[in-house]
GROMACS .gro file of C-alpha atoms in nm:
model
  422
    1MET     CA    1   6.296  -7.036 -11.166
    2PHE     CA    2   6.024  -7.207 -10.972
    3GLU     CA    3   6.214  -7.133 -10.657
    4ASN     CA    4   6.218  -6.765 -10.737
    5LEU     CA    5   5.847  -6.773 -10.803
    6LYS     CA    6   5.782  -6.953 -10.477
    7SER     CA    7   5.981  -6.701 -10.285
    8LYS     CA    8   5.795  -6.414 -10.443
    9LEU     CA    9   5.460  -6.576 -10.373
   10LYS     CA   10   5.561  -6.628 -10.011
   11GLY     CA   11   5.653  -6.264  -9.987
   12LEU     CA   12   5.314  -6.169 -10.126
   13PHE     CA   13   5.128  -6.392  -9.884
   14LYS     CA   14   5.326  -6.248  -9.594
   15LYS     CA   15   5.239  -5.888  -9.691
   16ALA     CA   16   4.867  -5.965  -9.743
   17PRO     CA   17   4.792  -6.058  -9.382
   18ALA     CA   18   4.975  -5.750  -9.266
   19ALA     CA   19   4.735  -5.539  -9.466
   20VAL     CA   20   4.440  -5.733  -9.332
   21VAL     CA   21   4.564  -5.685  -8.977
   22GLU     CA   22   4.597  -5.306  -9.018
   23GLU     CA   23   4.229  -5.257  -9.125
   24PRO     CA   24   4.048  -5.377  -8.805
   25PRO     CA   25   4.215  -5.132  -8.560
   26VAL     CA   26   4.097  -4.837  -8.775
   27ALA     CA   27   3.728  -4.931  -8.722
   28PRO     CA   28   3.712  -4.930  -8.332
   29ALA     CA   29   3.890  -4.598  -8.298
   30PRO     CA   30   3.577  -4.379  -8.354
   31VAL     CA   31   3.368  -4.593  -8.117
   32VAL     CA   32   3.600  -4.518  -7.821
   33GLU     CA   33   3.590  -4.139  -7.873
   34GLU     CA   34   3.209  -4.086  -7.861
   35PRO     CA   35   3.071  -4.165  -7.505
   36VAL     CA   36   3.362  -4.139  -7.262
   37LYS     CA   37   3.526  -3.806  -7.334
   38PRO     CA   38   3.221  -3.570  -7.327
   39ALA     CA   39   3.079  -3.719  -7.002
   40LEU     CA   40   3.379  -3.632  -6.787
   41PRO     CA   41   3.399  -3.260  -6.866
   42GLU     CA   42   3.024  -3.215  -6.813
   43VAL     CA   43   3.046  -3.346  -6.455
   44LYS     CA   44   3.343  -3.122  -6.381
   45ASN     CA   45   3.156  -2.816  -6.503
   46ASP     CA   46   2.858  -2.892  -6.275
   47VAL     CA   47   3.079  -2.930  -5.970
   48GLN     CA   48   3.248  -2.600  -6.040
   49VAL     CA   49   2.916  -2.420  -6.064
   50THR     CA   50   2.792  -2.549  -5.730
   51VAL     CA   51   3.115  -2.454  -5.559
   52GLU     CA   52   3.090  -2.097  -5.684
   53GLU     CA   53   2.726  -2.037  -5.568
   54PRO     CA   54   2.775  -1.982  -5.187
   55ALA     CA   55   2.901  -1.625  -5.178
   56LYS     CA   56   3.126  -1.599  -4.873
   57PRO     CA   57   3.229  -1.234  -4.904
   58ALA     CA   58   2.866  -1.114  -4.907
   59THR     CA   59   2.796  -1.195  -4.540
   60PRO     CA   60   3.082  -1.004  -4.372
   61GLU     CA   61   3.004  -0.692  -4.573
   62VAL     CA   62   2.645  -0.674  -4.439
   63VAL     CA   63   2.754  -0.728  -4.078
   64LYS     CA   64   3.010  -0.450  -4.095
   65GLU     CA   65   2.757  -0.196  -4.217
   66THR     CA   66   2.478  -0.256  -3.960
   67PRO     CA   67   2.664  -0.170  -3.634
   68LYS     CA   68   2.781   0.158  -3.780
   69VAL     CA   69   2.424   0.269  -3.846
   70VAL     CA   70   2.308   0.173  -3.492
   71GLU     CA   71   2.590   0.353  -3.310
   72GLU     CA   72   2.552   0.688  -3.482
   73PRO     CA   73   2.193   0.797  -3.384
   74VAL     CA   74   2.226   0.701  -3.016
   75LYS     CA   75   2.496   0.957  -2.930
   76PRO     CA   76   2.319   1.280  -3.032
   77ALA     CA   77   1.983   1.173  -2.884
   78THR     CA   78   2.090   1.159  -2.518
   79PRO     CA   79   2.220   1.513  -2.460
   80GLU     CA   80   1.913   1.672  -2.619
   81VAL     CA   81   1.667   1.503  -2.380
   82VAL     CA   82   1.866   1.603  -2.070
   83LYS     CA   83   1.875   1.968  -2.168
   84VAL     CA   84   1.502   1.987  -2.224
   85ALA     CA   85   1.421   1.814  -1.891
   86GLU     CA   86   1.635   2.047  -1.677
   87THR     CA   87   1.492   2.380  -1.781
   88PRO     CA   88   1.116   2.344  -1.702
   89VAL     CA   89   1.170   2.183  -1.361
   90LYS     CA   90   1.380   2.468  -1.217
   91ALA     CA   91   1.147   2.750  -1.318
   92PRO     CA   92   0.827   2.680  -1.115
   93GLU     CA   93   1.001   2.581  -0.789
   94PRO     CA   94   1.124   2.915  -0.648
   95THR     CA   95   0.798   3.107  -0.685
   96PRO     CA   96   0.571   2.916  -0.440
   97VAL     CA   97   0.843   2.879  -0.177
   98THR     CA   98   0.894   3.252  -0.139
   99GLU     CA   99   0.523   3.333  -0.114
  100THR     CA  100   0.399   3.082   0.145
  101PRO     CA  101   0.612   3.148   0.458
  102LYS     CA  102   0.531   3.520   0.484
  103PRO     CA  103   0.185   3.516   0.647
  104GLU     CA  104   0.138   3.243   0.913
  105LEU     CA  105  -0.242   3.244   0.897
  106SER     CA  106  -0.254   3.198   0.520
  107ARG     CA  107  -0.010   2.911   0.552
  108LYS     CA  108  -0.242   2.731   0.792
  109GLU     CA  109  -0.532   2.790   0.560
  110GLN     CA  110  -0.333   2.653   0.271
  111LEU     CA  111  -0.247   2.344   0.473
  112LYS     CA  112  -0.614   2.294   0.547
  113LEU     CA  113  -0.704   2.332   0.182
  114ALA     CA  114  -0.433   2.088   0.082
  115LYS     CA  115  -0.560   1.831   0.330
  116GLU     CA  116  -0.916   1.878   0.207
  117GLU     CA  117  -0.802   1.826  -0.151
  118LYS     CA  118  -0.623   1.507  -0.053
  119LYS     CA  119  -0.935   1.383   0.120
  120LYS     CA  120  -1.145   1.463  -0.186
  121ALA     CA  121  -0.897   1.282  -0.408
  122LYS     CA  122  -0.912   0.975  -0.186
  123GLU     CA  123  -1.290   0.984  -0.184
  124GLU     CA  124  -1.299   1.010  -0.563
  125LYS     CA  125  -1.070   0.709  -0.595
  126LYS     CA  126  -1.281   0.511  -0.353
  127SER     CA  127  -1.603   0.608  -0.528
  128ALA     CA  128  -1.448   0.514  -0.862
  129SER     CA  129  -1.349   0.173  -0.730
  130SER     CA  130  -1.692   0.120  -0.577
  131GLU     CA  131  -1.861   0.224  -0.900
  132SER     CA  132  -1.657  -0.031  -1.093
  133SER     CA  133  -1.786  -0.303  -0.864
  134SER     CA  134  -2.136  -0.163  -0.826
  135LEU     CA  135  -2.414  -0.410  -0.870
  136VAL     CA  136  -2.724  -0.204  -0.941
  137THR     CA  137  -2.691  -0.054  -1.288
  138ASP     CA  138  -2.809  -0.134  -1.640
  139SER     CA  139  -2.935  -0.488  -1.678
  140GLY     CA  140  -2.759  -0.527  -2.011
  141LEU     CA  141  -2.418  -0.526  -1.843
  142PHE     CA  142  -2.507  -0.783  -1.579
  143ALA     CA  143  -2.587  -1.144  -1.630
  144LYS     CA  144  -2.645  -1.311  -1.295
  145LYS     CA  145  -2.839  -1.250  -0.978
  146ILE     CA  146  -2.682  -1.301  -0.639
  147ASN     CA  147  -2.816  -1.605  -0.461
  148GLU     CA  148  -2.824  -1.600  -0.081
  149LYS     CA  149  -2.712  -1.961  -0.051
  150GLU     CA  150  -2.410  -1.902  -0.272
  151MET     CA  151  -2.320  -1.584  -0.087
  152ASP     CA  152  -2.336  -1.741   0.260
  153ASP     CA  153  -2.031  -1.956   0.189
  154PHE     CA  154  -1.817  -1.652   0.114
  155LEU     CA  155  -1.962  -1.455   0.405
  156TRP     CA  156  -1.874  -1.738   0.641
  157GLU     CA  157  -1.507  -1.726   0.539
  158LEU     CA  158  -1.495  -1.349   0.578
  159GLU     CA  159  -1.671  -1.373   0.913
  160ILE     CA  160  -1.401  -1.606   1.041
  161ALA     CA  161  -1.132  -1.366   0.916
  162LEU     CA  162  -1.289  -1.077   1.109
  163MET     CA  163  -1.321  -1.281   1.426
  164GLU     CA  164  -0.956  -1.385   1.399
  165ALA     CA  165  -0.876  -1.012   1.383
  166ASP     CA  166  -1.040  -0.966   1.728
  167VAL     CA  167  -1.354  -0.801   1.596
  168ALA     CA  168  -1.637  -0.840   1.847
  169LEU     CA  169  -1.896  -1.101   1.748
  170PRO     CA  170  -2.198  -0.865   1.762
  171VAL     CA  171  -2.014  -0.626   1.531
  172VAL     CA  172  -1.929  -0.909   1.289
  173GLU     CA  173  -2.291  -1.025   1.279
  174GLU     CA  174  -2.425  -0.677   1.219
  175ILE     CA  175  -2.181  -0.604   0.937
  176LYS     CA  176  -2.242  -0.944   0.779
  177ASN     CA  177  -2.620  -0.901   0.786
  178GLY     CA  178  -2.588  -0.557   0.633
  179VAL     CA  179  -2.380  -0.694   0.345
  180ARG     CA  180  -2.631  -0.974   0.287
  181GLU     CA  181  -2.924  -0.733   0.271
  182ASN     CA  182  -2.740  -0.508   0.027
  183LEU     CA  183  -2.642  -0.785  -0.215
  184VAL     CA  184  -2.912  -1.053  -0.217
  185GLY     CA  185  -3.123  -1.038  -0.533
  186LYS     CA  186  -2.899  -0.788  -0.708
  187LYS     CA  187  -2.697  -0.846  -1.024
  188TYR     CA  188  -2.327  -0.858  -1.087
  189SER     CA  189  -2.126  -0.833  -1.407
  190ARG     CA  190  -1.961  -1.117  -1.592
  191GLY     CA  191  -1.622  -0.960  -1.531
  192HIS     CA  192  -1.649  -1.026  -1.154
  193THR     CA  193  -1.687  -1.338  -0.948
  194LEU     CA  194  -1.932  -1.360  -0.661
  195GLU     CA  195  -1.646  -1.400  -0.416
  196GLU     CA  196  -1.485  -1.075  -0.533
  197ILE     CA  197  -1.812  -0.883  -0.507
  198VAL     CA  198  -1.889  -1.008  -0.155
  199GLU     CA  199  -1.536  -0.922  -0.039
  200LEU     CA  200  -1.550  -0.575  -0.195
  201SER     CA  201  -1.888  -0.508  -0.037
  202LEU     CA  202  -1.763  -0.618   0.304
  203LYS     CA  203  -1.453  -0.400   0.274
  204ASP     CA  204  -1.669  -0.101   0.181
  205ALA     CA  205  -1.888  -0.163   0.485
  206VAL     CA  206  -1.588  -0.191   0.717
  207HIS     CA  207  -1.421   0.114   0.567
  208SER     CA  208  -1.734   0.324   0.610
  209VAL     CA  209  -1.739   0.230   0.979
  210LEU     CA  210  -1.371   0.312   1.032
  211LYS     CA  211  -1.406   0.641   0.850
  212LEU     CA  212  -1.717   0.742   1.045
  213ASN     CA  213  -1.681   1.091   1.194
  214GLU     CA  214  -1.316   1.107   1.093
  215PHE     CA  215  -1.126   1.331   1.335
  216ASP     CA  216  -0.815   1.537   1.261
  217PHE     CA  217  -0.658   1.631   1.593
  218ASP     CA  218  -0.405   1.872   1.440
  219GLU     CA  219  -0.674   2.078   1.269
  220TRP     CA  220  -0.899   2.072   1.573
  221ILE     CA  221  -0.643   2.219   1.813
  222LEU     CA  222  -0.584   2.517   1.585
  223GLN     CA  223  -0.947   2.622   1.619
  224GLN     CA  224  -0.965   2.611   2.001
  225GLU     CA  225  -0.930   2.898   2.244
  226LYS     CA  226  -0.624   2.864   2.466
  227PRO     CA  227  -0.561   2.715   2.711
  228VAL     CA  228  -0.722   2.398   2.580
  229PRO     CA  229  -0.803   2.137   2.848
  230ILE     CA  230  -0.795   1.776   2.725
  231MET     CA  231  -0.909   1.494   2.953
  232PHE     CA  232  -0.794   1.130   2.925
  233VAL     CA  233  -1.002   0.842   3.066
  234GLY     CA  234  -0.974   0.463   3.069
  235ILE     CA  235  -0.910   0.165   3.291
  236ASN     CA  236  -0.583   0.061   3.453
  237GLY     CA  237  -0.321  -0.108   3.239
  238THR     CA  238  -0.418   0.038   2.902
  239GLY     CA  239  -0.119   0.273   2.879
  240LYS     CA  240  -0.318   0.590   2.947
  241THR     CA  241  -0.042   0.784   3.125
  242THR     CA  242   0.212   0.694   2.857
  243ALA     CA  243  -0.033   0.802   2.588
  244ILE     CA  244  -0.063   1.142   2.760
  245ALA     CA  245   0.316   1.180   2.751
  246LYS     CA  246   0.319   1.092   2.380
  247ILE     CA  247   0.055   1.356   2.301
  248ALA     CA  248   0.253   1.611   2.505
  249ASN     CA  249   0.571   1.528   2.315
  250ARG     CA  250   0.387   1.559   1.983
  251LEU     CA  251   0.249   1.902   2.071
  252MET     CA  252   0.581   2.029   2.205
  253LYS     CA  253   0.753   1.935   1.879
  254ASN     CA  254   0.512   2.179   1.713
  255ASP     CA  255   0.628   2.456   1.948
  256LYS     CA  256   0.327   2.429   2.180
  257THR     CA  257   0.346   2.476   2.558
  258ILE     CA  258   0.206   2.206   2.784
  259VAL     CA  259   0.087   2.169   3.143
  260LEU     CA  260   0.029   1.820   3.284
  261ALA     CA  261  -0.237   1.769   3.552
  262ALA     CA  262  -0.175   1.470   3.782
  263GLY     CA  263  -0.542   1.388   3.834
  264ASP     CA  264  -0.486   1.021   3.917
  265THR     CA  265  -0.470   1.060   4.294
  266PHE     CA  266  -0.617   0.714   4.355
  267ARG     CA  267  -0.348   0.476   4.226
  268ALA     CA  268  -0.024   0.454   4.418
  269GLY     CA  269   0.270   0.573   4.212
  270ALA     CA  270   0.057   0.743   3.946
  271ILE     CA  271   0.171   1.095   4.042
  272GLU     CA  272   0.536   0.989   4.043
  273GLN     CA  273   0.497   0.823   3.704
  274LEU     CA  274   0.356   1.137   3.543
  275THR     CA  275   0.626   1.347   3.714
  276ILE     CA  276   0.897   1.136   3.550
  277HIS     CA  277   0.739   1.197   3.210
  278ALA     CA  278   0.720   1.572   3.277
  279ASP     CA  279   1.089   1.583   3.371
  280LYS     CA  280   1.190   1.394   3.057
  281LEU     CA  281   0.979   1.614   2.833
  282GLY     CA  282   1.068   1.938   3.011
  283CYS     CA  283   0.712   2.056   3.071
  284LYS     CA  284   0.523   2.186   3.375
  285ILE     CA  285   0.323   1.949   3.599
  286VAL     CA  286   0.059   2.045   3.856
  287LYS     CA  287   0.010   1.784   4.129
  288HIS     CA  288  -0.143   1.748   4.474
  289SER     CA  289  -0.094   1.488   4.742
  290GLN     CA  290  -0.216   1.129   4.731
  291ASP     CA  291  -0.596   1.091   4.767
  292ALA     CA  292  -0.654   1.460   4.690
  293ASP     CA  293  -0.954   1.576   4.492
  294PRO     CA  294  -0.872   1.519   4.121
  295ALA     CA  295  -1.118   1.789   4.016
  296ALA     CA  296  -0.918   2.042   4.221
  297VAL     CA  297  -0.597   1.929   4.054
  298ALA     CA  298  -0.750   1.981   3.710
  299TYR     CA  299  -0.883   2.325   3.807
  300ASP     CA  300  -0.545   2.441   3.941
  301ALA     CA  301  -0.367   2.320   3.627
  302ILE     CA  302  -0.604   2.514   3.402
  303GLU     CA  303  -0.566   2.831   3.609
  304HIS     CA  304  -0.187   2.797   3.598
  305ALA     CA  305  -0.196   2.757   3.221
  306ARG     CA  306  -0.419   3.059   3.186
  307SER     CA  307  -0.195   3.280   3.402
  308LYS     CA  308   0.126   3.161   3.232
  309LYS     CA  309  -0.032   3.168   2.885
  310LYS     CA  310   0.024   2.801   2.817
  311ASP     CA  311  -0.141   2.634   2.523
  312TYR     CA  312  -0.271   2.297   2.641
  313VAL     CA  313  -0.358   2.123   2.968
  314LEU     CA  314  -0.348   1.742   2.957
  315ILE     CA  315  -0.548   1.596   3.247
  316ASP     CA  316  -0.469   1.246   3.372
  317THR     CA  317  -0.742   1.059   3.560
  318ALA     CA  318  -0.752   0.746   3.771
  319GLY     CA  319  -0.792   0.423   3.585
  320ARG     CA  320  -1.128   0.281   3.681
  321MET     CA  321  -1.349  -0.005   3.582
  322GLN     CA  322  -1.671   0.092   3.416
  323THR     CA  323  -1.859  -0.091   3.692
  324ASN     CA  324  -1.715   0.122   3.976
  325SER     CA  325  -1.990   0.375   4.032
  326ASN     CA  326  -1.795   0.588   4.283
  327LEU     CA  327  -1.503   0.643   4.048
  328ILE     CA  328  -1.741   0.709   3.759
  329ASP     CA  329  -1.910   0.981   3.968
  330GLU     CA  330  -1.568   1.128   4.047
  331MET     CA  331  -1.492   1.141   3.676
  332LYS     CA  332  -1.819   1.324   3.611
  333LYS     CA  333  -1.716   1.585   3.870
  334ILE     CA  334  -1.388   1.648   3.686
  335VAL     CA  335  -1.585   1.710   3.369
  336ARG     CA  336  -1.812   1.962   3.543
  337VAL     CA  337  -1.520   2.153   3.698
  338ALA     CA  338  -1.258   2.143   3.423
  339LYS     CA  339  -1.500   2.153   3.128
  340PRO     CA  340  -1.255   1.979   2.895
  341ALA     CA  341  -1.274   2.070   2.529
  342LEU     CA  342  -1.191   1.711   2.435
  343LYS     CA  343  -1.251   1.385   2.623
  344ILE     CA  344  -1.035   1.099   2.495
  345PHE     CA  345  -1.090   0.734   2.581
  346VAL     CA  346  -0.767   0.531   2.590
  347GLY     CA  347  -0.833   0.164   2.511
  348ASP     CA  348  -0.622  -0.147   2.480
  349SER     CA  349  -0.633  -0.288   2.126
  350LEU     CA  350  -0.573  -0.637   2.267
  351ALA     CA  351  -0.880  -0.625   2.490
  352GLY     CA  352  -1.121  -0.716   2.211
  353ASN     CA  353  -1.484  -0.714   2.326
  354ASP     CA  354  -1.384  -0.586   2.673
  355ALA     CA  355  -1.258  -0.264   2.514
  356VAL     CA  356  -1.596  -0.225   2.348
  357GLU     CA  357  -1.781  -0.258   2.678
  358GLN     CA  358  -1.544  -0.012   2.845
  359ALA     CA  359  -1.589   0.244   2.571
  360LYS     CA  360  -1.968   0.210   2.590
  361ALA     CA  361  -1.967   0.268   2.967
  362PHE     CA  362  -1.739   0.573   2.954
  363ASP     CA  363  -1.932   0.719   2.664
  364ALA     CA  364  -2.259   0.678   2.851
  365ALA     CA  365  -2.112   0.845   3.162
  366ILE     CA  366  -1.933   1.151   3.021
  367GLY     CA  367  -1.962   1.139   2.642
  368ILE     CA  368  -1.641   1.038   2.466
  369ASP     CA  369  -1.517   1.264   2.185
  370ALA     CA  370  -1.231   1.057   2.045
  371ILE     CA  371  -1.034   0.736   2.101
  372ILE     CA  372  -0.667   0.641   2.134
  373LEU     CA  373  -0.582   0.273   2.090
  374THR     CA  374  -0.262   0.145   2.250
  375LYS     CA  375  -0.048  -0.167   2.191
  376ILE     CA  376  -0.139  -0.177   1.823
  377ASP     CA  377   0.210  -0.312   1.753
  378ALA     CA  378   0.128  -0.638   1.932
  379ASP     CA  379  -0.039  -0.943   1.779
  380SER     CA  380  -0.373  -0.772   1.739
  381LYS     CA  381  -0.479  -0.691   1.383
  382GLY     CA  382  -0.690  -0.395   1.488
  383GLY     CA  383  -1.028  -0.556   1.544
  384ALA     CA  384  -1.083  -0.342   1.853
  385ALA     CA  385  -1.071  -0.031   1.636
  386LEU     CA  386  -1.353  -0.159   1.418
  387SER     CA  387  -1.553  -0.283   1.717
  388ILE     CA  388  -1.529   0.041   1.915
  389ALA     CA  389  -1.588   0.267   1.617
  390HIS     CA  390  -1.892   0.065   1.512
  391THR     CA  391  -2.038   0.036   1.864
  392ILE     CA  392  -2.014   0.393   1.992
  393GLY     CA  393  -1.974   0.572   1.660
  394LYS     CA  394  -1.680   0.784   1.778
  395PRO     CA  395  -1.363   0.852   1.576
  396ILE     CA  396  -1.022   0.704   1.647
  397ALA     CA  397  -0.768   0.987   1.670
  398PHE     CA  398  -0.439   0.802   1.732
  399VAL     CA  399  -0.288   0.457   1.769
  400CYS     CA  400   0.019   0.381   1.979
  401ASN     CA  401   0.266   0.134   1.831
  402GLY     CA  402   0.549   0.123   2.087
  403GLN     CA  403   0.687   0.251   2.418
  404GLU     CA  404   0.885   0.550   2.292
  405TYR     CA  405   0.742   0.902   2.290
  406ASP     CA  406   0.742   0.910   1.910
  407ASP     CA  407   0.555   0.580   1.882
  408ILE     CA  408   0.216   0.736   1.814
  409ILE     CA  409   0.057   0.787   1.473
  410LYS     CA  410  -0.259   0.944   1.344
  411PHE     CA  411  -0.527   0.692   1.268
  412ASP     CA  412  -0.562   0.607   0.899
  413SER     CA  413  -0.870   0.411   0.796
  414GLU     CA  414  -0.701   0.278   0.481
  415TRP     CA  415  -0.408   0.147   0.684
  416MET     CA  416  -0.639  -0.022   0.933
  417LEU     CA  417  -0.851  -0.174   0.655
  418ASN     CA  418  -0.545  -0.332   0.496
  419ARG     CA  419  -0.435  -0.454   0.838
  420LEU     CA  420  -0.770  -0.625   0.895
  421PHE     CA  421  -0.778  -0.804   0.558
  422GLU     CA  422  -0.408  -0.883   0.512
   0.00000   0.00000   0.00000
């Protein structure tokens, strides 16, 4: 019996620890569920939200719409502008063309008026530019006075530039002193520097000299009674005979008839040289033998032109130094006999101060009316033009810039001014 009881008690004791062992695993189960499981899904949700934010399809849709809007308005705009521009341009053109060529006299008058209007326009532009740099105006706009010591430095540089351009020294000094007298003690605006004002004032002074007694050869010849005798004077080597041929060619291109007078009977080969030019140009030449009276040659040429109803007589004369009194007297005789309507001095632009002295001597002897400067295409910057124009106060009609017949141009003061200060 005791053995049965012992076995039963052993069975009880064996079951009791099993029950005790089953209780502890029930307690830790809720502790494991609380922190770990909710943390993982929250992180996954955040990552999904950030991945969804950058909207990729939004950008290509905007790019596709913009080029369509830009391409559409450009196409209809272009044809409309072309149509409007064509119609007004065609209308005014035919009317003036049909009216002008009918009367010849009115056409010449219109050309004169057009030239006068161009001159007025140029003068207005120049006056406007000079007014902008003017120094004597309201004191409220100007802050500083011009000091002579400060101005001399700039004048010295400009003086050197003029001398390098072959301007005669007396002419440079006179122009420089005139600029100094006009500027010293006057005021200039804050928008200008003293160097700019001195340079502008010097350019104005030079331009006024070059433009002095401006001469238009083409307008002058229209007002003269035909035949018109024109006399050319100068020393040897200046290109006087070639200049005569260039003037003849220029007139003949305007349907004018020419007679050349070989008045240089002193230099050997001068008559033959002018004859070659006459043959090339296809114009009449009147010539006598070597050492003949040049006044008689000029007279015969004028009478021939009058009888044949020619337009112009271009009289060549012997090249002579201004110091040769006998040749100067001979030239005076030609003037008395031929009574030229225009006396042109032909000077070498490379001669510098010598050209000035020559022009002064010829002007004192016969009275020069206009000047032609040759060899302007050489190294000279045109200082002789300024020197001669300033010294004798006579206009420059033409400048020769080459050896061909067409290498002669009307003198332009603006062109020469830019050439001097380039």
